[in-house]
Amino acid sequence: MAQKPSIPKGTRDFNAEEVAKRSYIMETIKEQFQIFGFQPIETPSFENSETLMGKYGDEGDRLIFKILNSGDYFKEIKHKLSEAGVIVVDFYKAMDVIINKLADINSENYNTRIKQFILESNIDNNRSSDRILSFFIDYKDDIINILQNNENKVRETLFVFYYTAYLMDSDILDSKKASSLISEKALRYDLTVPFARYVVQHQNDIEFPFKRYQMQPVWRADRPQKGRFREFYQCDADVVGSKSLFQEVEFVQLYDAVFSALKLEGVTIKINNRKILSGIAEVIGAQDKLIDFTVALDKLDKIGEEKVKEEMRGKGISEDGITKLQPLFTLKGDFGDQIESLKSILSTSEIGLKGIEELEFINTAISNLKLKTATLQLDVTLARGLNYYTGAIFEVSVPEGVKMGSIGGGGRYDDLTSIFGKPDTSGVGISFGLDRIYLVLEELNLFPSTIAESTKVLFINFGDKEALFSLGAVTKLRQANVKAELFPDAAVSGKQMKKQMNYANRRNIPFVVIMGEEELKSEVFTLKNMVSGEQQKLEFNALLNVLK
Amino acid sequence: MAQKPSIPKGTRDFNAEEVAKRSYIMETIKEQFQIFGFQPIETPSFENSETLMGKYGDEGDRLIFKILNSGDYFKEIKHKLSEAGVIVVDFYKAMDVIINKLADINSENYNTRIKQFILESNIDNNRSSDRILSFFIDYKDDIINILQNNENKVRETLFVFYYTAYLMDSDILDSKKASSLISEKALRYDLTVPFARYVVQHQNDIEFPFKRYQMQPVWRADRPQKGRFREFYQCDADVVGSKSLFQEVEFVQLYDAVFSALKLEGVTIKINNRKILSGIAEVIGAQDKLIDFTVALDKLDKIGEEKVKEEMRGKGISEDGITKLQPLFTLKGDFGDQIESLKSILSTSEIGLKGIEELEFINTAISNLKLKTATLQLDVTLARGLNYYTGAIFEVSVPEGVKMGSIGGGGRYDDLTSIFGKPDTSGVGISFGLDRIYLVLEELNLFPSTIAESTKVLFINFGDKEALFSLGAVTKLRQANVKAELFPDAAVSGKQMKKQMNYANRRNIPFVVIMGEEELKSEVFTLKNMVSGEQQKLEFNALLNVLK
């Protein structure tokens, strides 16, 4: 292999520092998940295709990575093509008859005549003659054109047309439809559907309410771009089996606890409720335009009140409805004030008032319990995953001054497991955006400075005798949990010793021990601080004390 | 979806306890890796197919999971089949001529006549007529048979035969050869090849010797059976860039350190050296039978001396050679004694003596440094990964009395990165068999008893007012790192309260707090020990002290 090796687009290698930083975030999240009583599960990287397909919409299905069956995966395709080969023979038979009677065919009598000629061609197999007939009927205009304008090349032209239009464009080789013939498994696209599958499959072993967390990679065949990868981790916590709003309260606390533990202070936890959006749609008489309406409303920050109204008019929302929305454009004040405005807008909508009641419950509890560093904020424009969530909707935005999309989100979904045959199991959950949190911590310089520390001390190697003695000391240091290394090769010149010192420097190892012939005799260790350059001679216990 | 959801064969779901136990093993290994100075890297789950294919032999290639290209992955296949469709038309032309002249064909003049008739059929496209000619020549006997024995069905029979034998069995739809047309990526099969790719790709950013560890899942389309999975973790530590034998010494120490930390005492670290096996083969004049010879020797424990000799004779190893091997069958005593016997066998083999020298170096160092709980043992029959390793070979076996294959293995490979264009980079590494270690710890009851502990205390929920107060206490407990939960739904009857108690029991939560109306008034918490049944009334600080 001559070319430089590379990795697939949209994937990443992580070096030691990146692994350490990613682990730091994941361990911090995991610790809080556990303190809040969530239990870990893990599911396989690939699922049966039927578990995943059809759960994410057409666009999602397209982005699922499918795994080719092992062994002779073309077997079924070949079988189908081979059946089609038999039809090719029959097609020739019919074509012979038809071409001999070309003079009898015109566009008025086409269907009747073709049917008759196919009958006359004595094809044994009914399925075959039916398929040939539907070919002639489906492509009538093209075929008449070929029959009338190709003189002595009618046979070839017609056959190639048949082969391309009918056989090649048939389902047999349709990339979308043939997937299930050559692939039975697919890489998971998210953690939510596998979780739903897990809950249904193991329902008899699970105590409900079931609080689980899961931190595993997922894969999407999306077009890679800055910050969007084809393999990335999701970090999810969900509870299924209870409708209690205390769970929404705890998820707000959990976001606060995790971001506080990461020292990422001042995040905003935005909350909305699907029922409020439904209520507003109801009040303005646009129940059927819920999505159009929320998409427009979502742009308020960016394009302003007038343009939002314009868009709504364009989508057919009435002037009367838009007037009723007016208070929404000027929602001001704290959570409580905004709730009051919403109450006046939604006074006639039962579902809207239910949404307000839920929000008030959560807000009251959080005001009472207090958050450490985050702020809870009502955001009526928040509509993520609208088709999916049925109650609370969450999204976390970074502190002001940092440019970054949401670093977390979630909500309540009332019927996730019904797709696998277990209805009426309400769930609510949140997730953390690992890659974005990483970028924010990097930008704000919030990773602990100790994170890049790896090995504490490197013993320079002056030859087998010295090295063996050094390895004895290294072994004892390691047993005391000091990260220690011996350079494996002997330095037989000053230049080589310098190389070993440089190795320590480049790897950010803060100390080296020089254990030459002289030190070996006296059994003392010369410890050099690689930052200050300071050197001291120490017996082993003193050495251990410095390095511990 | 009516059927019960399931997961692909050979894959597993892990519940909370299993995740905790697996994490315990992985964290213990990781800690020792770091103490020994190894740095983590991570590589993508899938690599470009050309990175993996051809690196594991034919059998390995077959077991690699391939990922179907996104989008219209059949495009190239269709293009080729469509080209073949043109040939079908030309085939019909040739067939018409040939069938009209059947009387002129016999098996003597077959080749000449067929060639002539194909010329006469005026096929425009040379490639097409060449392919048709080779079809008629390749399948001469079958075709003569068809021509002579099918009377009025010659055309159909011949065409179906062509379609099946030539088109369907061509490379176009050969599952092995077509993979590269529909799949460009594959799931990693091990961590070693991706590591080699990583080293070459990032060589300018790496300080050599490079000590890396990697713990990630790998995938193999193997037939699943007890203890063999299609998705499993590998835990590898390797050093590349130095030939120093101190590294082999440190790997022996690393195995000892990890298994001691896991309290799995008494494992045997078996060691051998490829050079010794080469030396023995040389001495008995069977250099070309190295694999046959080691396969036979490997069975000594199971089938005994005589049967091993029989097998060697069967593989063509000379009687003289077998006599020279005699001391090998009766190798006795400790490491040093065995080395002495080997010296006498290998006295005439330079490479064999080099192997002995390496083993002695490692053994002397280990005797000097001492192992904590493991034993180092010479095993001349050890030959794992023979085509791969060039020096030391390691394998770890479980303490006597436990039935389990090896739980770790490794060795030195001198030329791993040359496949990616970086020659002369010696490497040595070991790996840990997570799934087997898990089973052994389970069998010997060595998992810490605290491992299944999750939540420490559950607050029974008696209604919104009590629950909100409880959640305040839960919040404070969590801030003190106590894993605490509030049952989300209110118990409005004695039966429902009992249900919450049962929930705590089934989840092994050792304490519950009862915080009813009365407790709320007095702000004291009734703490119940779920094991002893004992109850006490405590103020918050006292509660925290008990639970901390």
Short mmCIF file of C-alpha atoms in Angstrom, two decimals, chain A residues 33 38 212-214 235-239 251 254 413 428-432:
data_model
loop_
_atom_site.label_atom_id
_atom_site.label_comp_id
_atom_site.label_asym_id
_atom_site.label_seq_id
_atom_site.Cartn_x
_atom_site.Cartn_y
_atom_site.Cartn_z
CA PHE A 33 -26.35 10.15 36.35
CA PHE A 38 -29.85 6.22 36.84
CA ARG A 212 -31.47 4.23 32.66
CA TYR A 213 -28.49 6.01 31.21
CA GLN A 214 -26.53 5.02 28.15
CA CYS A 235 -25.12 10.49 26.40
CA ASP A 236 -28.74 9.90 27.34
CA ALA A 237 -30.69 9.56 30.56
CA ASP A 238 -34.36 8.53 30.46
CA VAL A 239 -37.09 7.31 32.78
CA PHE A 251 -33.98 16.50 34.84
CA LEU A 254 -29.58 17.01 36.59
CA TYR A 413 -42.71 11.27 24.90
CA VAL A 428 -39.04 11.44 29.62
CA GLY A 429 -35.38 11.97 28.98
CA ILE A 430 -32.51 14.29 28.21
CA SER A 431 -29.26 14.03 26.35
CA PHE A 432 -25.89 15.77 26.44
#
